[in-house]
JSON list of C-alpha atoms in Angstrom, two decimals:
[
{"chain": "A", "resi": 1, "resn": "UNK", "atom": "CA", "xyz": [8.11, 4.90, 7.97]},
{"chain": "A", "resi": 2, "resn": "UNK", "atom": "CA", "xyz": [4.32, 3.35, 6.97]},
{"chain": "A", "resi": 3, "resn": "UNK", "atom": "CA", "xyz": [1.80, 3.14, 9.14]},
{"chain": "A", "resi": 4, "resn": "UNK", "atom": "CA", "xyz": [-1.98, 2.74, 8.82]},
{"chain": "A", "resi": 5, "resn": "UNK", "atom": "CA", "xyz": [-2.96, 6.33, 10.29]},
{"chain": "A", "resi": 6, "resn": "UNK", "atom": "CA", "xyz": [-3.45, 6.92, 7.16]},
{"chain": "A", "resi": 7, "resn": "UNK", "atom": "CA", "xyz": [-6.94, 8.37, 5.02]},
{"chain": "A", "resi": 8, "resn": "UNK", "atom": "CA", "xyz": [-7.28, 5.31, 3.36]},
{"chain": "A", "resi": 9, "resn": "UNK", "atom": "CA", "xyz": [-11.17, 5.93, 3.41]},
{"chain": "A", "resi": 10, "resn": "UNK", "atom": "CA", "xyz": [-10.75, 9.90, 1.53]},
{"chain": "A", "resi": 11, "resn": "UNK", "atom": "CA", "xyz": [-10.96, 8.62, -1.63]},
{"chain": "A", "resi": 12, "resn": "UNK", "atom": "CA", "xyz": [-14.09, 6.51, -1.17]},
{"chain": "A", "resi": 13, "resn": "UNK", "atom": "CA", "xyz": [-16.27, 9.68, 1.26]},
{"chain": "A", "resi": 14, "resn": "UNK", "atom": "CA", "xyz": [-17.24, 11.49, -1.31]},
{"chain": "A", "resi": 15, "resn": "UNK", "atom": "CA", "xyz": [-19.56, 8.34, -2.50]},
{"chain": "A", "resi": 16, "resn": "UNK", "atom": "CA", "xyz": [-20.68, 7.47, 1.28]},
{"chain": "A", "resi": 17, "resn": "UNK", "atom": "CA", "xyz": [-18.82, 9.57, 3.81]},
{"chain": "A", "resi": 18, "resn": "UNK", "atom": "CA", "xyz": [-20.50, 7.56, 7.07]},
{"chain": "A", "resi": 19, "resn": "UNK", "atom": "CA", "xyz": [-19.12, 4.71, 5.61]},
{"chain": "A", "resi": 20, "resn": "UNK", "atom": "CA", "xyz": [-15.65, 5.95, 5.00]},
{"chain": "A", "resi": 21, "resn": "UNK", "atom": "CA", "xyz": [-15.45, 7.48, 8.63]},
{"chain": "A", "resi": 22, "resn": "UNK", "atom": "CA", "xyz": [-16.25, 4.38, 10.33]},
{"chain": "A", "resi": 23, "resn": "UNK", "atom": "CA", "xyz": [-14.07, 2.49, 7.98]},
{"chain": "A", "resi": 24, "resn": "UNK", "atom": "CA", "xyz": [-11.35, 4.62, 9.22]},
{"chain": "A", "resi": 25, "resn": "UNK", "atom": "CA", "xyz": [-11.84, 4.84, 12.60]},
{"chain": "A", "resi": 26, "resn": "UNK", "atom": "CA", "xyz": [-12.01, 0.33, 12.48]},
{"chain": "A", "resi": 27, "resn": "UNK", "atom": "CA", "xyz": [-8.79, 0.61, 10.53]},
{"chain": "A", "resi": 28, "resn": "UNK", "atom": "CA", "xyz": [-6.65, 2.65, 12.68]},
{"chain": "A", "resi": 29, "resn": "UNK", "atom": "CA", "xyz": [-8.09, 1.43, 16.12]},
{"chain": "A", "resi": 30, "resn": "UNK", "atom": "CA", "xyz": [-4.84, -0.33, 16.44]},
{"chain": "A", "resi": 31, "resn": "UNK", "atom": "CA", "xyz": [-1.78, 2.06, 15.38]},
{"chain": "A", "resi": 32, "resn": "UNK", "atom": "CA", "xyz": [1.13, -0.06, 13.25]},
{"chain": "A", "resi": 33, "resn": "UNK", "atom": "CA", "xyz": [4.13, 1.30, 12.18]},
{"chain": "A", "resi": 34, "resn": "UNK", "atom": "CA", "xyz": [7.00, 0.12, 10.69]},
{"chain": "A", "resi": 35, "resn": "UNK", "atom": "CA", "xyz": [10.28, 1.50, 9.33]},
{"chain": "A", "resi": 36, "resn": "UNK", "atom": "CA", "xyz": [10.74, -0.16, 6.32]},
{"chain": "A", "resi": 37, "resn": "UNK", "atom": "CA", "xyz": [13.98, 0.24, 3.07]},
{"chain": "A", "resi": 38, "resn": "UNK", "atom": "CA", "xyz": [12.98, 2.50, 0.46]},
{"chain": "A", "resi": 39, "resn": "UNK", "atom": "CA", "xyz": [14.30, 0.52, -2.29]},
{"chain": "A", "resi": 40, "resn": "UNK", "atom": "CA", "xyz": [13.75, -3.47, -1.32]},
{"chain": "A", "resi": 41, "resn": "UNK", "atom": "CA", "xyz": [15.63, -6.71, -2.72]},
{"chain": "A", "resi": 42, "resn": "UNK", "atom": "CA", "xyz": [13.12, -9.03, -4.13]},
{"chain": "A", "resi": 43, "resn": "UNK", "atom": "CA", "xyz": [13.92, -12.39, -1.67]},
{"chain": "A", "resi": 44, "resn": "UNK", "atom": "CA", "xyz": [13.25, -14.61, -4.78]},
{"chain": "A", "resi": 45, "resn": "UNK", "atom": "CA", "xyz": [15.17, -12.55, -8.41]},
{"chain": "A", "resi": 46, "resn": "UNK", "atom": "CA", "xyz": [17.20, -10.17, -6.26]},
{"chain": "A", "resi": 47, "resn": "UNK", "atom": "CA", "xyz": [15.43, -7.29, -7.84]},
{"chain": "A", "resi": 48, "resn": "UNK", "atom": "CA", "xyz": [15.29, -3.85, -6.43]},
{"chain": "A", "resi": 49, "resn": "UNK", "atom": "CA", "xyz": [11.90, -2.57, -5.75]},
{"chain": "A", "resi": 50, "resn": "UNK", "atom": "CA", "xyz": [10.55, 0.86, -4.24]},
{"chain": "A", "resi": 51, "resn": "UNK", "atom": "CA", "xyz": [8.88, 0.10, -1.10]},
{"chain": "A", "resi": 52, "resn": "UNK", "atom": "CA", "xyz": [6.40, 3.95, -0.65]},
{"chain": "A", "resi": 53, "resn": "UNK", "atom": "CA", "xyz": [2.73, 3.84, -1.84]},
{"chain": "A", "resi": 54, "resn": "UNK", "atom": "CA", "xyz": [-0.22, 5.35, 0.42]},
{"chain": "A", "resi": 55, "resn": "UNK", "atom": "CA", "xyz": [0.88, 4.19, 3.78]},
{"chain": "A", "resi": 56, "resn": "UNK", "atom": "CA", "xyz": [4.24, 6.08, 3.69]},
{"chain": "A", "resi": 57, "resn": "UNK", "atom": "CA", "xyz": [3.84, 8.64, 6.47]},
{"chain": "A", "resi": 58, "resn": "UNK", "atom": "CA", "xyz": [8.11, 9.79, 5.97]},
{"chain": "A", "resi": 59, "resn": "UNK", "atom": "CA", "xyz": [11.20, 9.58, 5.16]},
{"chain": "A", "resi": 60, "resn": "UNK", "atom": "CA", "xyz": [12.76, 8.70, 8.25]},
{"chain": "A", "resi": 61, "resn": "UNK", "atom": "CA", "xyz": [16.66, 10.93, 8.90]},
{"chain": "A", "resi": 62, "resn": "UNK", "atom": "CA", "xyz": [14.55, 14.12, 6.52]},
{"chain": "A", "resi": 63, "resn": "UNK", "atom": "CA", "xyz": [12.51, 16.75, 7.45]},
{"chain": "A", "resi": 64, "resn": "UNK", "atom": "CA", "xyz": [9.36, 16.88, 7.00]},
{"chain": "A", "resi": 65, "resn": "UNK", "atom": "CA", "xyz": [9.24, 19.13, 4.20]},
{"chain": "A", "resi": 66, "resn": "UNK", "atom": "CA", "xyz": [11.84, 16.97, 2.36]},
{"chain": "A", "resi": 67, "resn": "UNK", "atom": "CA", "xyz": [10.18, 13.72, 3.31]},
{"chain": "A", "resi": 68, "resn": "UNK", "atom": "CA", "xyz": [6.70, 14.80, 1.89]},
{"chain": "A", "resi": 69, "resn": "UNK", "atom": "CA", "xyz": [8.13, 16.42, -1.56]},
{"chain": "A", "resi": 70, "resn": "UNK", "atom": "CA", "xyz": [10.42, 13.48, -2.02]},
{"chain": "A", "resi": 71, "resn": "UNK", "atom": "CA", "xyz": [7.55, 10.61, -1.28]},
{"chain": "A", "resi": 72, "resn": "UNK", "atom": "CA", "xyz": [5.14, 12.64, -3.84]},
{"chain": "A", "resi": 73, "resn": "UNK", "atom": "CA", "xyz": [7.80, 13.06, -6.31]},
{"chain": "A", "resi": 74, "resn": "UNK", "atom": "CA", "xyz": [8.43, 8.97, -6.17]},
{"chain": "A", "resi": 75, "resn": "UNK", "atom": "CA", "xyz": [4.53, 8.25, -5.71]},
{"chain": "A", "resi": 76, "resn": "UNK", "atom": "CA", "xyz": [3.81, 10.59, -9.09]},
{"chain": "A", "resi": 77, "resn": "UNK", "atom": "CA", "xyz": [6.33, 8.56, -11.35]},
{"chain": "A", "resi": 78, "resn": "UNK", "atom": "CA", "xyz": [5.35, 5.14, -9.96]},
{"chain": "A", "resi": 79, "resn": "UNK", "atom": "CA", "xyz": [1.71, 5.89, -10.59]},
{"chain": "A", "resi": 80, "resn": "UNK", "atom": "CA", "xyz": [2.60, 7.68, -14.37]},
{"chain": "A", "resi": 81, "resn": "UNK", "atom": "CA", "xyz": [0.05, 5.37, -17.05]},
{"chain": "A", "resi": 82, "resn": "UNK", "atom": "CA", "xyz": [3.26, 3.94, -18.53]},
{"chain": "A", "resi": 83, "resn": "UNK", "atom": "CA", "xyz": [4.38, 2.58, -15.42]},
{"chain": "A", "resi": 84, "resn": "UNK", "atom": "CA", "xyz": [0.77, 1.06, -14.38]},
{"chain": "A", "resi": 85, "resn": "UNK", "atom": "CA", "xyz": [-1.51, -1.83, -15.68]},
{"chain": "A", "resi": 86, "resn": "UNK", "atom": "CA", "xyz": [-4.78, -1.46, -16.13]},
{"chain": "A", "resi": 87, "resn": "UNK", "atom": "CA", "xyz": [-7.28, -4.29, -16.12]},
{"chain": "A", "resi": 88, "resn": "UNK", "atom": "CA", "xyz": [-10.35, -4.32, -17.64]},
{"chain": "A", "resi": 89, "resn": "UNK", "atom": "CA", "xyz": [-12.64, -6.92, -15.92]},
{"chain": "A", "resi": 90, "resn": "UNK", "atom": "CA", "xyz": [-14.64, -9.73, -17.67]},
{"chain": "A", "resi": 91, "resn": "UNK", "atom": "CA", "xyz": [-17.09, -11.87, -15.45]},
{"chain": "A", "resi": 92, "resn": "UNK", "atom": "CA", "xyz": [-14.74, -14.89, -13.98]},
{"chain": "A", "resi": 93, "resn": "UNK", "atom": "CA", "xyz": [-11.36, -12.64, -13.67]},
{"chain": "A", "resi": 94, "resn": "UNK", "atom": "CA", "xyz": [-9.05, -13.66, -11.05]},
{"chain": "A", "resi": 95, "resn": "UNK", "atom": "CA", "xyz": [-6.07, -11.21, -10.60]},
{"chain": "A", "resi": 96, "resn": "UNK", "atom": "CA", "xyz": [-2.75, -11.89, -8.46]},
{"chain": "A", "resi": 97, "resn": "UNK", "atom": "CA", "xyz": [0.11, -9.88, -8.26]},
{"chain": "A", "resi": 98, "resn": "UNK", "atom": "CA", "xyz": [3.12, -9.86, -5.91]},
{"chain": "A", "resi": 99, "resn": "UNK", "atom": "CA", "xyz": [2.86, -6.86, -3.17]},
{"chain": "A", "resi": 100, "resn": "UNK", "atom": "CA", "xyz": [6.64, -7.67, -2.47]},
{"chain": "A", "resi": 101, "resn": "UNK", "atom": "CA", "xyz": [6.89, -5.54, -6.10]},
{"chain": "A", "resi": 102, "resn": "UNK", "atom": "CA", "xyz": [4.05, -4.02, -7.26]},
{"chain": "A", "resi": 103, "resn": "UNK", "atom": "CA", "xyz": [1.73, -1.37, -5.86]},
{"chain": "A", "resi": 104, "resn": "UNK", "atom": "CA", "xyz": [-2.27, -1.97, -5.76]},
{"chain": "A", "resi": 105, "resn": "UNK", "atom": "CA", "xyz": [-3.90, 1.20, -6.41]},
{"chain": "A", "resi": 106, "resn": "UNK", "atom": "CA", "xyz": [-7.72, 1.10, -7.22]},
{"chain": "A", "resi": 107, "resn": "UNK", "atom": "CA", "xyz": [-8.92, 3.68, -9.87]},
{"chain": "A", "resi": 108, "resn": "UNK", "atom": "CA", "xyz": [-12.73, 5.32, -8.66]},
{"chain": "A", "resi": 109, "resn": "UNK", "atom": "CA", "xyz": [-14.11, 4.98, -11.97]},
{"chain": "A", "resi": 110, "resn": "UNK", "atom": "CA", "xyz": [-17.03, 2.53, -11.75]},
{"chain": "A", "resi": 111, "resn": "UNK", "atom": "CA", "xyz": [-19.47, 5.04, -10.98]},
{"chain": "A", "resi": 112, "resn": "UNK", "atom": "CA", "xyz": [-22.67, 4.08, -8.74]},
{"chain": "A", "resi": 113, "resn": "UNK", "atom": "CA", "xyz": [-22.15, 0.10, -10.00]},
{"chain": "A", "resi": 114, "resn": "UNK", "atom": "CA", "xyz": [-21.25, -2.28, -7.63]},
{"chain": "A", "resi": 115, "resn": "UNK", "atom": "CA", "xyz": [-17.18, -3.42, -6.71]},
{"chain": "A", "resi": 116, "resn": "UNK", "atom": "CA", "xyz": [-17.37, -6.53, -4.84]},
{"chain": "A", "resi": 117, "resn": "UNK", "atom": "CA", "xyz": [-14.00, -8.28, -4.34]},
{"chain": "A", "resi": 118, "resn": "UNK", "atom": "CA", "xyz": [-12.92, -10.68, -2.20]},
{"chain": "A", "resi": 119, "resn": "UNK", "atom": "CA", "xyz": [-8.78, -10.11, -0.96]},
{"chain": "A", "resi": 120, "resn": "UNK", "atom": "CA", "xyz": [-6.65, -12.99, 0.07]},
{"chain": "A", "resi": 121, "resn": "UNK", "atom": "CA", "xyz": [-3.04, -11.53, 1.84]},
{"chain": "A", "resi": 122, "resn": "UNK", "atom": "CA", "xyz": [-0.07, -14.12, 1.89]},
{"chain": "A", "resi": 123, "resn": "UNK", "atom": "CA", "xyz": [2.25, -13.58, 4.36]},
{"chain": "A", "resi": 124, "resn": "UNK", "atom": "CA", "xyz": [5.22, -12.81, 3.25]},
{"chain": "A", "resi": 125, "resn": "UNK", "atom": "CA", "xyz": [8.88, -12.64, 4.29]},
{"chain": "A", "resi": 126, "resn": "UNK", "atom": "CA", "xyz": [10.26, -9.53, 6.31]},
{"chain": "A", "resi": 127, "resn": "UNK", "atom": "CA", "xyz": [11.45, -6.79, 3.45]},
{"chain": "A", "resi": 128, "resn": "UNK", "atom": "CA", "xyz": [15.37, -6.36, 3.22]},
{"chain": "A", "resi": 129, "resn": "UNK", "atom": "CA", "xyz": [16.71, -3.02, 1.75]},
{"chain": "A", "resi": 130, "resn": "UNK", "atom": "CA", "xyz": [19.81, -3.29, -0.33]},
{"chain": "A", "resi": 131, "resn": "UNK", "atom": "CA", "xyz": [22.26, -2.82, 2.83]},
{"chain": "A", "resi": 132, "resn": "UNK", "atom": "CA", "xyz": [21.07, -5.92, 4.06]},
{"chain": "A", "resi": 133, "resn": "UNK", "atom": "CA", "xyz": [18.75, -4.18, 7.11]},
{"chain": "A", "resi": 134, "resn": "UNK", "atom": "CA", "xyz": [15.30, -5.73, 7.42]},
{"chain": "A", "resi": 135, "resn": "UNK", "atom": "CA", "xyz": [12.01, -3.86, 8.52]},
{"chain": "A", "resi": 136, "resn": "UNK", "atom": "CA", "xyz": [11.85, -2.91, 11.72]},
{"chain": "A", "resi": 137, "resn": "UNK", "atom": "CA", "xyz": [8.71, -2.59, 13.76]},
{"chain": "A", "resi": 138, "resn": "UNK", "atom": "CA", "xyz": [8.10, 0.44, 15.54]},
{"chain": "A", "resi": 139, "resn": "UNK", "atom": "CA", "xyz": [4.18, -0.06, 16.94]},
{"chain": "A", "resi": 140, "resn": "UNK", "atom": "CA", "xyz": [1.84, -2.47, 16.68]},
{"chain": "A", "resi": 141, "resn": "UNK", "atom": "CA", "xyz": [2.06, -6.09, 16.64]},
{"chain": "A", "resi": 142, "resn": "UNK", "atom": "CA", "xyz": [0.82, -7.48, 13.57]},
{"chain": "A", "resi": 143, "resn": "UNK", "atom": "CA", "xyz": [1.78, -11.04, 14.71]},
{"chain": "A", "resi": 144, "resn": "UNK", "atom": "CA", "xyz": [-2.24, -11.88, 13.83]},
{"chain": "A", "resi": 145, "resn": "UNK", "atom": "CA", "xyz": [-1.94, -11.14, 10.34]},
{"chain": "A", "resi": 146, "resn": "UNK", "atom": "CA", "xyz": [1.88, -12.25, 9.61]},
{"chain": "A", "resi": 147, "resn": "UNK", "atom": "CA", "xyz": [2.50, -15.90, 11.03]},
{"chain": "A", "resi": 148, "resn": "UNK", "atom": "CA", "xyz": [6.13, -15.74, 9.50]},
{"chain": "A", "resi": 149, "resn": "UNK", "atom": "CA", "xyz": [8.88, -16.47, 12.12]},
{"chain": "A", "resi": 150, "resn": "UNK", "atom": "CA", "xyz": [11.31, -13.59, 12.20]}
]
């Protein structure tokens, strides 16, 4: 299950924690969560992808316990260096990546300078685990952000 009551602000408090309170109270004023499939079929190769990052809250059908140690365990390989790019900005860099396969994690190494980026979301298509089951909503209506049909 993912769902956006999540610290997404922790990171970031240390450097301004006003900011990062009132970042996370805007961000969860409306509660979404959706079971999605752990491991996802790409809709375009067919490739399997693991579907966790940050906004994993469980593993839904495991307790809690089980849930958290198994969603580290996955999180801690994903995010090992030799499964990661890194990108090393030059003035003029546009990156893209596909979300549908790829986790966006930012690294807190710039110091005091400035990050100034500017995030354009496609919508995409509902995920689809291996069995064949899509996503299902559980709160929220995200209908705003996702104009896809269902």
């Amino acid at each position: 299950m993912h769902t956006n009551q999540y610290d997404y602000a922790r990171v970031a408090a240390a450097d301004d924690p006003d900011r990062a309170r009132e970042h996370a109270k805007v961000f969860s004023s409306t509660v979404f969560e959706t079971e999605h499939p752990v491991v996802r079929v790409h809709p375009e190769s067919g490739e399997r992808s693991i579907l966790l990052g940050d906004f994993a809250k469980r593993l839904v059908g495991l307790p809690a316990h089980a849930s958290a140690s198994l969603i580290r365990l996955i999180q801690e390989h994903v995010t090992e260096v030799e499964n990661t790019v890194r990108w090393r900005w030059s003035p003029g860099d546009v990156a893209i990546w596909d979300n549908r396969a790829t986790q966006h994690r930012v690294v807190h190494d710039f110091g005091d300078r400035p990050r100034r980026l500017h995030r354009v979301t496609i919508a995409g298509e509902i995920p689809v685990g291996v069995d064949g089951r899509p996503s299902t909503v559980l709160t929220g209506d995200a209908a705003d952000y996702s104009p896809i049909a269902a």
